Coordinates of C-alpha atoms and ligand atoms in Angstrom, one line a residue:
M529 CA 20.3 -10.4 -12.4
A530 CA 22.8 -8.5 -10.4
I531 CA 21.8 -8.1 -6.7
K532 CA 21.2 -4.4 -5.9
Q533 CA 20.4 -4.9 -2.3
K534 CA 19.3 -8.1 -0.7
R535 CA 18.0 -7.1 2.7
Y536 CA 16.5 -3.8 4.1
F537 CA 16.6 -2.9 7.8
L538 CA 15.3 0.1 9.8
P539 CA 17.6 1.8 12.3
E540 CA 16.3 1.4 15.9
N541 CA 15.4 5.1 16.0
E542 CA 13.1 4.7 13.0
L543 CA 11.0 1.8 14.3
P544 CA 7.3 2.6 14.3
T545 CA 6.1 4.0 17.7
Q546 CA 2.4 3.5 16.9
W547 CA 0.2 0.7 15.6
Y548 CA -2.3 1.3 12.8
N549 CA -6.0 0.7 13.7
I550 CA -7.8 0.0 10.4
Q551 CA -11.1 0.1 12.2
A552 CA -10.9 3.9 12.2
D553 CA -10.7 4.0 8.4
M554 CA -13.2 1.2 7.5
V555 CA -16.3 2.6 5.8
N556 CA -18.3 -0.5 6.9
K557 CA -17.2 -1.2 10.4
P558 CA -16.9 -4.8 11.6
G559 CA -20.2 -6.2 12.9
T560 CA -21.0 -6.0 16.6
M561 CA -19.7 -8.8 18.9
L562 CA -22.3 -10.2 21.3
D563 CA -21.9 -11.4 24.8
P564 CA -22.2 -15.2 24.8
V565 CA -24.6 -15.3 27.8
T566 CA -26.7 -12.1 27.5
R567 CA -26.5 -11.8 23.7
E568 CA -26.1 -8.0 24.3
P569 CA -23.3 -6.1 22.4
V570 CA -20.0 -6.6 24.2
T571 CA -18.5 -3.6 26.1
V572 CA -15.0 -2.9 27.4
E573 CA -16.4 -3.9 30.8
S574 CA -17.8 -7.3 29.7
L575 CA -14.7 -8.1 27.6
S576 CA -12.3 -7.2 30.3
R577 CA -13.7 -10.0 32.6
L578 CA -11.6 -12.2 30.2
L579 CA -8.9 -9.9 28.7
S580 CA -6.8 -7.0 30.0
V581 CA -8.7 -3.7 30.1
E582 CA -6.3 -2.1 27.5
S583 CA -6.7 -5.1 25.1
S584 CA -10.5 -4.8 25.5
R585 CA -10.4 -1.0 24.7
Q586 CA -8.3 -1.6 21.6
E587 CA -10.7 -4.4 20.5
L588 CA -13.6 -1.9 20.4
N589 CA -11.8 1.2 19.3
M590 CA -13.4 2.4 16.0
T591 CA -12.1 5.9 16.1
D592 CA -8.3 6.3 16.7
R593 CA -6.3 5.6 13.6
W594 CA -3.0 5.4 15.5
I595 CA -2.4 3.7 18.9
D596 CA 0.7 4.5 20.8
I597 CA 3.1 1.5 21.5
P598 CA 4.0 1.7 25.2
E599 CA 7.7 2.4 25.7
P600 CA 8.5 -0.9 27.5
V601 CA 6.9 -2.7 24.5
Q602 CA 9.0 -0.7 22.1
E603 CA 12.1 -1.7 24.1
M604 CA 11.3 -5.4 23.8
Y605 CA 10.6 -5.0 20.1
K606 CA 14.2 -3.8 19.8
Y607 CA 15.4 -7.3 20.8
Y608 CA 14.5 -8.5 17.2
R609 CA 13.0 -5.6 15.2
S610 CA 13.2 -4.4 12.6
T611 CA 12.9 -7.7 10.9
P612 CA 14.5 -7.8 7.5
L613 CA 12.6 -7.1 4.3
V614 CA 14.3 -9.4 1.8
R615 CA 14.3 -9.4 -1.9
A616 CA 13.9 -13.0 -3.0
Y617 CA 16.5 -12.9 -5.8
G618 CA 17.1 -16.6 -5.5
L619 CA 13.4 -17.5 -5.8
E620 CA 13.0 -15.1 -8.7
K621 CA 15.8 -16.8 -10.5
T622 CA 14.5 -20.3 -9.9
L623 CA 11.1 -19.3 -11.2
G624 CA 12.5 -17.2 -14.1
T625 CA 9.9 -14.6 -13.4
P626 CA 10.0 -10.9 -14.2
A627 CA 8.2 -10.2 -10.9
H628 CA 10.0 -8.6 -8.0
I629 CA 9.4 -10.8 -5.0
Y630 CA 9.9 -9.5 -1.5
F631 CA 9.3 -11.2 1.8
K632 CA 9.2 -9.9 5.4
N633 CA 11.2 -12.3 7.5
E634 CA 9.3 -12.6 10.9
S635 CA 11.1 -15.9 11.5
V636 CA 14.0 -14.0 13.1
S637 CA 12.1 -13.3 16.3
P638 CA 13.5 -15.0 19.4
V639 CA 10.7 -17.5 19.3
G640 CA 10.8 -18.1 15.5
S641 CA 7.5 -16.4 14.5
H642 CA 5.5 -13.2 14.3
K643 CA 3.5 -14.2 17.4
L644 CA 5.8 -12.4 19.8
N645 CA 4.6 -9.0 18.3
S646 CA 1.3 -9.4 20.1
A647 CA 2.5 -11.5 23.1
I648 CA 4.7 -8.7 24.3
P649 CA 2.0 -6.0 24.5
Q650 CA -0.7 -8.4 25.9
A651 CA 1.6 -9.5 28.7
Y652 CA 2.7 -6.0 29.4
Y653 CA -0.9 -4.7 29.7
C654 CA -1.7 -7.6 32.1
K655 CA 1.3 -6.7 34.2
M656 CA 0.4 -3.0 34.3
E657 CA -3.1 -3.9 35.5
G658 CA -2.0 -6.1 38.4
V659 CA -2.7 -9.4 36.8
T660 CA -0.4 -12.3 38.0
N661 CA -1.4 -15.2 35.8
V662 CA -2.2 -15.6 32.2
T663 CA -3.7 -18.6 30.2
T664 CA -3.9 -19.3 26.6
E665 CA -4.2 -22.0 23.9
T666 CA -1.7 -23.0 21.3
G667 CA -1.9 -25.1 18.1
A668 CA 1.6 -25.7 16.7
G669 CA 3.0 -24.1 19.8
Q670 CA 4.1 -20.9 18.2
W671 CA 1.7 -18.7 20.2
G672 CA 2.3 -20.6 23.4
T673 CA 6.0 -20.1 23.0
A674 CA 5.6 -16.4 22.4
L675 CA 3.4 -16.0 25.4
A676 CA 5.6 -18.1 27.6
Y677 CA 8.6 -15.8 26.8
A678 CA 6.6 -12.6 27.1
S679 CA 5.2 -13.7 30.4
K680 CA 8.7 -14.5 31.6
V681 CA 9.9 -11.0 30.5
F682 CA 7.1 -9.2 32.5
G683 CA 7.1 -11.6 35.5
L684 CA 3.8 -13.4 34.9
E685 CA 2.9 -17.1 35.5
S686 CA 1.6 -18.7 32.3
A687 CA -0.5 -21.8 31.6
V688 CA -0.8 -23.1 28.1
Y689 CA -3.3 -25.6 26.6
Q690 CA -1.7 -27.1 23.6
V691 CA -3.8 -28.9 20.9
K692 CA -3.1 -32.6 21.6
V693 CA -2.2 -33.5 18.0
S694 CA 0.4 -30.8 17.9
Y695 CA 1.7 -31.6 21.5
E696 CA 2.5 -35.1 20.1
Q697 CA 3.7 -34.0 16.6
K698 CA 5.9 -31.2 17.9
P699 CA 7.4 -32.2 21.4
Y700 CA 10.2 -29.7 21.2
R701 CA 7.8 -26.7 21.1
R702 CA 6.5 -27.9 24.5
S703 CA 10.1 -28.1 25.7
V704 CA 10.7 -24.5 24.6
M705 CA 7.6 -23.3 26.5
Q706 CA 8.9 -25.1 29.6
V707 CA 12.3 -23.6 29.2
F708 CA 10.6 -20.2 29.6
G709 CA 8.8 -21.5 32.7
S710 CA 5.3 -22.2 31.3
Q711 CA 2.9 -24.9 32.4
V712 CA 1.8 -26.9 29.4
T713 CA -1.2 -29.2 29.2
P714 CA -2.4 -31.2 26.2
S715 CA -5.9 -30.4 25.2
P716 CA -8.6 -31.7 25.5
S717 CA -7.7 -32.4 29.1
M718 CA -9.5 -33.6 32.2
S719 CA -8.5 -30.4 34.1
T720 CA -11.5 -28.3 32.9
R721 CA -15.2 -28.9 32.5
A722 CA -15.0 -28.1 28.8
G723 CA -12.2 -30.6 28.3
K724 CA -14.0 -33.3 30.3
D725 CA -17.3 -32.8 28.4
I726 CA -15.5 -33.1 25.0
L727 CA -13.5 -36.2 26.1
T728 CA -16.7 -37.9 27.4
Q729 CA -18.3 -37.4 24.0
F730 CA -15.2 -38.1 21.9
P731 CA -12.6 -40.1 23.9
N732 CA -10.1 -40.0 20.9
H733 CA -10.5 -36.2 20.3
Q734 CA -7.2 -35.0 18.8
G735 CA -7.9 -31.5 20.0
S736 CA -8.5 -28.3 18.0
L737 CA -7.8 -24.6 18.7
G738 CA -11.5 -24.2 19.4
T739 CA -11.4 -26.8 22.2
A740 CA -8.1 -25.5 23.7
I741 CA -9.6 -22.0 23.7
S742 CA -12.5 -23.2 25.8
E743 CA -10.2 -24.7 28.3
A744 CA -7.9 -21.7 28.6
V745 CA -10.9 -19.3 28.9
E746 CA -12.5 -21.5 31.6
L747 CA -9.2 -21.5 33.6
A748 CA -9.0 -17.7 33.3
L749 CA -12.6 -17.2 34.4
T750 CA -12.2 -19.5 37.5
T751 CA -8.7 -18.4 38.6
P752 CA -8.3 -15.1 40.7
N753 CA -6.1 -12.4 39.1
C754 CA -5.9 -14.4 35.9
K755 CA -6.5 -13.2 32.3
Y756 CA -6.8 -14.9 29.0
T757 CA -4.7 -13.9 26.1
L758 CA -4.9 -15.0 22.5
G759 CA -2.6 -15.1 19.5
S760 CA -5.0 -14.5 16.6
V761 CA -8.6 -13.8 15.5
M762 CA -9.3 -10.8 17.7
S763 CA -8.9 -7.2 16.5
H764 CA -6.4 -6.1 19.1
V765 CA -4.1 -8.9 18.0
S766 CA -4.3 -7.7 14.4
L767 CA -3.6 -4.2 15.6
H768 CA -0.3 -5.3 17.3
Q769 CA 0.8 -7.1 14.2
T770 CA 0.6 -4.0 12.0
I771 CA 4.2 -3.4 13.2
I772 CA 5.0 -5.8 10.4
G773 CA 3.4 -3.8 7.6
L774 CA 4.4 -0.4 9.0
E775 CA 8.0 -1.5 8.9
A776 CA 7.6 -3.1 5.5
E777 CA 6.1 0.1 4.1
K778 CA 9.3 2.1 5.1
Q779 CA 11.5 -0.7 3.9
M780 CA 9.8 -1.0 0.5
E781 CA 10.3 2.7 0.2
M782 CA 14.1 2.2 0.8
A783 CA 13.9 -0.4 -2.0
G784 CA 12.2 2.2 -4.2
E785 CA 9.1 0.0 -4.7
Y786 CA 5.5 -0.4 -3.7
P787 CA 3.7 -3.7 -3.7
D788 CA 1.1 -4.7 -6.3
I789 CA 0.2 -7.8 -4.4
V790 CA 0.5 -8.5 -0.7
I791 CA 0.1 -12.1 0.6
G792 CA -0.2 -13.6 4.0
C793 CA -1.1 -17.1 5.2
F794 CA -4.3 -17.2 7.2
G795 CA -5.2 -18.9 10.5
G796 CA -7.3 -16.4 12.3
G797 CA -6.0 -13.5 10.4
S798 CA -3.4 -11.7 12.5
N799 CA -0.3 -11.9 10.3
F800 CA -2.3 -11.3 7.2
S801 CA -3.8 -8.2 8.8
G802 CA -0.4 -7.1 10.1
I803 CA 1.3 -7.1 6.7
S804 CA -1.7 -5.9 4.8
F805 CA -3.5 -3.2 6.7
P806 CA -0.8 -0.5 6.6
F807 CA -0.8 -0.9 2.7
M808 CA -4.6 -1.3 2.6
R809 CA -5.0 2.1 4.2
H810 CA -3.7 3.6 1.0
N811 CA -6.3 1.7 -1.0
I812 CA -9.0 3.0 1.2
L813 CA -7.7 6.6 1.6
S814 CA -5.9 7.4 -1.6
G815 CA -7.1 5.0 -4.3
K816 CA -4.1 2.6 -4.5
K817 CA -4.9 -0.6 -6.2
T818 CA -2.8 -3.2 -4.3
R819 CA -4.4 -6.7 -4.2
F820 CA -4.4 -8.5 -0.8
I821 CA -4.6 -12.3 -0.8
A822 CA -5.1 -14.5 2.3
A823 CA -3.7 -18.0 1.8
E824 CA -5.6 -20.7 3.7
P825 CA -5.5 -24.5 3.8
Q826 CA -7.8 -26.4 1.4
S827 CA -8.8 -28.5 4.5
C828 CA -9.9 -25.5 6.5
P829 CA -11.4 -23.1 3.9
K830 CA -13.4 -20.6 6.1
L831 CA -12.7 -17.6 3.8
T832 CA -13.2 -19.3 0.4
R833 CA -16.1 -21.6 1.4
G834 CA -17.3 -20.6 4.9
K835 CA -20.5 -18.9 5.9
F836 CA -20.7 -15.3 7.0
C837 CA -22.6 -15.7 10.3
Y838 CA -22.5 -15.1 14.0
D839 CA -20.4 -17.8 15.6
F840 CA -18.3 -18.5 18.7
G841 CA -14.6 -18.4 18.7
D842 CA -14.4 -21.7 20.6
E843 CA -16.0 -25.0 20.7
T844 CA -17.9 -24.7 24.0
G845 CA -19.3 -21.2 23.5
Y846 CA -17.4 -19.2 26.1
T847 CA -16.1 -16.5 23.8
P848 CA -18.2 -13.6 22.4
L849 CA -20.4 -14.3 19.3
M850 CA -18.6 -12.7 16.4
P851 CA -19.9 -11.9 12.9
M852 CA -17.4 -13.7 10.8
F853 CA -16.7 -16.2 8.0
S854 CA -16.9 -19.6 9.7
L855 CA -17.0 -23.3 9.1
G856 CA -18.9 -23.7 12.4
H857 CA -17.4 -23.8 15.9
N858 CA -17.8 -27.6 16.0
F859 CA -15.8 -28.1 12.8
K860 CA -12.9 -30.5 13.4
P861 CA -10.1 -29.6 11.0
A862 CA -8.0 -32.4 9.5
N863 CA -4.6 -33.0 11.1
I864 CA -2.6 -31.0 8.7
H865 CA 0.9 -29.9 9.7
A866 CA 0.2 -26.2 9.5
G867 CA -1.2 -26.4 13.1
G868 CA -1.5 -22.6 13.3
L869 CA -4.0 -22.6 10.4
R870 CA -6.4 -25.2 11.9
Y871 CA -9.0 -22.8 13.0
H872 CA -12.7 -22.6 12.0
G873 CA -13.2 -18.9 11.8
A874 CA -11.8 -15.5 10.7
G875 CA -11.5 -12.3 12.7
V876 CA -14.3 -9.7 12.4
I877 CA -12.2 -7.1 10.6
V878 CA -11.0 -9.4 7.8
S879 CA -14.4 -11.0 7.5
Q880 CA -15.9 -7.5 6.8
L881 CA -13.1 -6.6 4.4
L882 CA -13.6 -9.8 2.5
K883 CA -17.3 -9.2 2.3
D884 CA -16.6 -5.7 1.0
G885 CA -14.2 -6.9 -1.7
L886 CA -11.2 -5.1 -0.2
M887 CA -9.2 -8.4 -0.1
E888 CA -9.2 -11.9 -1.7
A889 CA -8.7 -15.4 -0.5
A890 CA -7.1 -18.5 -2.0
D891 CA -6.9 -22.0 -0.7
V892 CA -3.9 -24.3 -1.1
A893 CA -3.7 -28.1 -0.8
Q894 CA -1.2 -29.4 1.8
I895 CA 1.1 -31.2 -0.7
D896 CA 1.3 -28.0 -2.8
T897 CA 2.3 -26.0 0.3
F898 CA 5.3 -28.2 1.0
K899 CA 6.3 -28.3 -2.6
A900 CA 6.4 -24.5 -2.6
G901 CA 8.2 -24.4 0.8
I902 CA 11.0 -26.7 -0.5
E903 CA 11.4 -24.6 -3.7
F904 CA 11.7 -21.5 -1.5
A905 CA 14.2 -23.3 0.9
K906 CA 16.4 -24.3 -1.9
A907 CA 16.4 -20.8 -3.4
E908 CA 16.7 -18.7 -0.3
G909 CA 18.2 -21.0 2.3
I910 CA 15.4 -20.7 4.8
V911 CA 13.2 -23.6 5.7
P912 CA 9.8 -22.0 6.2
A913 CA 7.1 -23.0 8.7
P914 CA 4.3 -25.1 7.2
E915 CA 1.9 -22.2 7.8
S916 CA 4.2 -19.8 5.9
C917 CA 4.3 -22.3 3.0
H918 CA 0.7 -21.3 2.2
A919 CA 1.7 -17.7 1.5
I920 CA 4.8 -18.9 -0.5
A921 CA 2.6 -21.2 -2.7
V922 CA 0.3 -18.3 -3.6
A923 CA 3.3 -15.9 -4.2
I924 CA 4.9 -18.5 -6.5
A925 CA 1.5 -18.9 -8.4
E926 CA 1.3 -15.1 -8.8
A927 CA 5.0 -14.9 -9.9
N928 CA 4.4 -17.7 -12.5
R929 CA 1.4 -15.7 -13.8
C930 CA 3.7 -12.7 -14.3
K931 CA 6.0 -15.0 -16.3
E932 CA 3.2 -15.8 -18.7
T933 CA 2.1 -12.2 -19.1
G934 CA 5.6 -10.6 -18.9
E935 CA 4.4 -8.3 -16.1
E936 CA 7.0 -6.9 -13.7
K937 CA 4.7 -7.0 -10.6
V938 CA 6.0 -6.3 -7.1
I939 CA 4.9 -9.2 -4.8
L940 CA 5.3 -9.0 -1.1
F941 CA 4.6 -11.9 1.3
N942 CA 5.0 -12.5 4.9
L943 CA 7.3 -15.3 6.1
T944 CA 5.6 -15.8 9.4
G945 CA 8.1 -18.4 10.8
H946 CA 10.8 -20.9 10.2
G947 CA 10.1 -24.6 10.0
L948 CA 13.1 -26.0 11.9
M949 CA 10.7 -27.4 14.6
D950 CA 8.6 -28.9 11.9
M951 CA 11.0 -31.3 10.3
A952 CA 8.8 -34.3 11.0
A953 CA 6.3 -32.8 8.6
Y954 CA 9.0 -32.2 5.9
D955 CA 10.2 -35.8 6.4
K956 CA 6.7 -37.0 5.6
Y957 CA 6.5 -34.9 2.5
L958 CA 9.9 -36.1 1.3
S959 CA 8.9 -39.7 1.8
G960 CA 5.6 -39.3 0.0
D961 CA 3.6 -39.9 3.1
L962 CA 1.6 -36.6 3.1
N963 CA -2.0 -36.4 2.1
N964 CA -4.4 -33.6 0.9
F965 CA -7.6 -33.2 2.8
T966 CA -10.8 -31.6 1.5
I967 CA -14.2 -31.0 3.0
S968 CA -17.5 -31.6 1.3
D969 CA -20.2 -28.9 0.8
E970 CA -22.5 -31.1 2.8
D971 CA -20.2 -31.1 5.8
I972 CA -19.8 -27.3 5.7
E973 CA -23.6 -27.0 5.4
K974 CA -24.1 -29.4 8.4
N975 CA -21.6 -27.6 10.6
T976 CA -23.0 -24.2 10.0
T977 CA -26.7 -25.1 10.1
G978 CA -28.5 -22.9 12.6
L979 CA -25.8 -20.2 12.5
E980 CA -27.1 -16.9 11.2
Ligands
LIG2018 C1 0.0 -18.8 14.2 C2 0.7 -18.8 13.0 C3 0.1 -18.5 11.8 C4 -1.4 -18.2 11.6 O1 -1.9 -17.2 12.5 P1 -2.5 -15.8 12.0 O2 -3.2 -15.2 13.1 O3 -3.5 -16.1 10.9 O4 -1.4 -15.1 11.5 C5 0.9 -18.4 10.7 N1 2.2 -18.7 10.7 C6 2.8 -19.0 11.8 C7 4.3 -19.4 11.8 C8 2.1 -19.1 13.0 O5 2.7 -19.4 14.2

């Protein structure tokens, strides 16, 4: 087919100036988060012991549909936004599908992923509130890199706990964080009580996001003028990521199309929320029938097989208790290469939306994700992040379904990052050294016993 237009961009003066807060439009609001110590509902005051006040306010804001993006944040967004909306003509041709496939290319951000969209406002709010130091955890290193850069921009010191298995698998991500001036520690470490406790019990612990969060939270709570920031799961992070879907909405309009299916890979839910919520608002408010599919790893299936219950966001139990789909905060995910998806729970908003049938979830085996990623790379010339490969695999499956039925559906997925730092994983796939991992019903049952 002749290429009409391959990529769509927004002029700088048409970039969104507000984020979309879906909590205002949800009929069933997300369940109440509870303070981990008192078990009372969290408040802006209790949350802001850990987070910036503004992030805490956004977290609990159930009424304002639109939230202004501060000017300095808008300015930083201009360093890489708008990101292109791309029509995947190459992939359509490879698949021989009548579907129209589009992807939003978040891999063009300075740090190579969508994570910067939330790192910038979180660092900015900390700076405005007189904070000098920030801490965080990182899995594959994408969030740590984004926070390291955003901290540099706004003149904050940053300390990052990186999940040990990723620290070893992806040494160059650590280097990038250090280039931006961040202090990086493999987790679990002996530098916190939480880390020591875990290492005493499990000396060979490979680390998990849950453990690294415990360490970063502990450091924030015990360091003066220090706040904790996070790259996923919480509602204010999803809010910041709606810049993706708001741009995509305008760009799809430029292309003269509207998506029938929107797909995002799923770690804690931030990029899925970001690309989906602006379109979902039309399902909620004006009866559109777009399908939204979260693509998660088969080895970490919180949405497809987890339990809806109150659980902690971290292994030690420092974070608020959140009503969410979870595999249990002690769940130790397999060492898959999509480090950003190795997390036991889902954010409270997406959990409620899934419960209410406003979205769907699909799980994908590791080998299938790399197969899809390579098919995409050959067709479009971009090597995708292992996390993004999950969304690509689901997009390809939907496009193949269209081939069977002859339907010309419009499919939009989010390309969260490039995989140029993940070539060790691609090497393993290419040499046939990659495994699939599954988890038994008994293990899920065991890990979630006692959680209600
Ligand atoms: C962190 C990350 C993800 C998963 O996080 P979400 O909050 O679920 O979006 C996906 N892709 C990339 C490239 C990431 O860095």
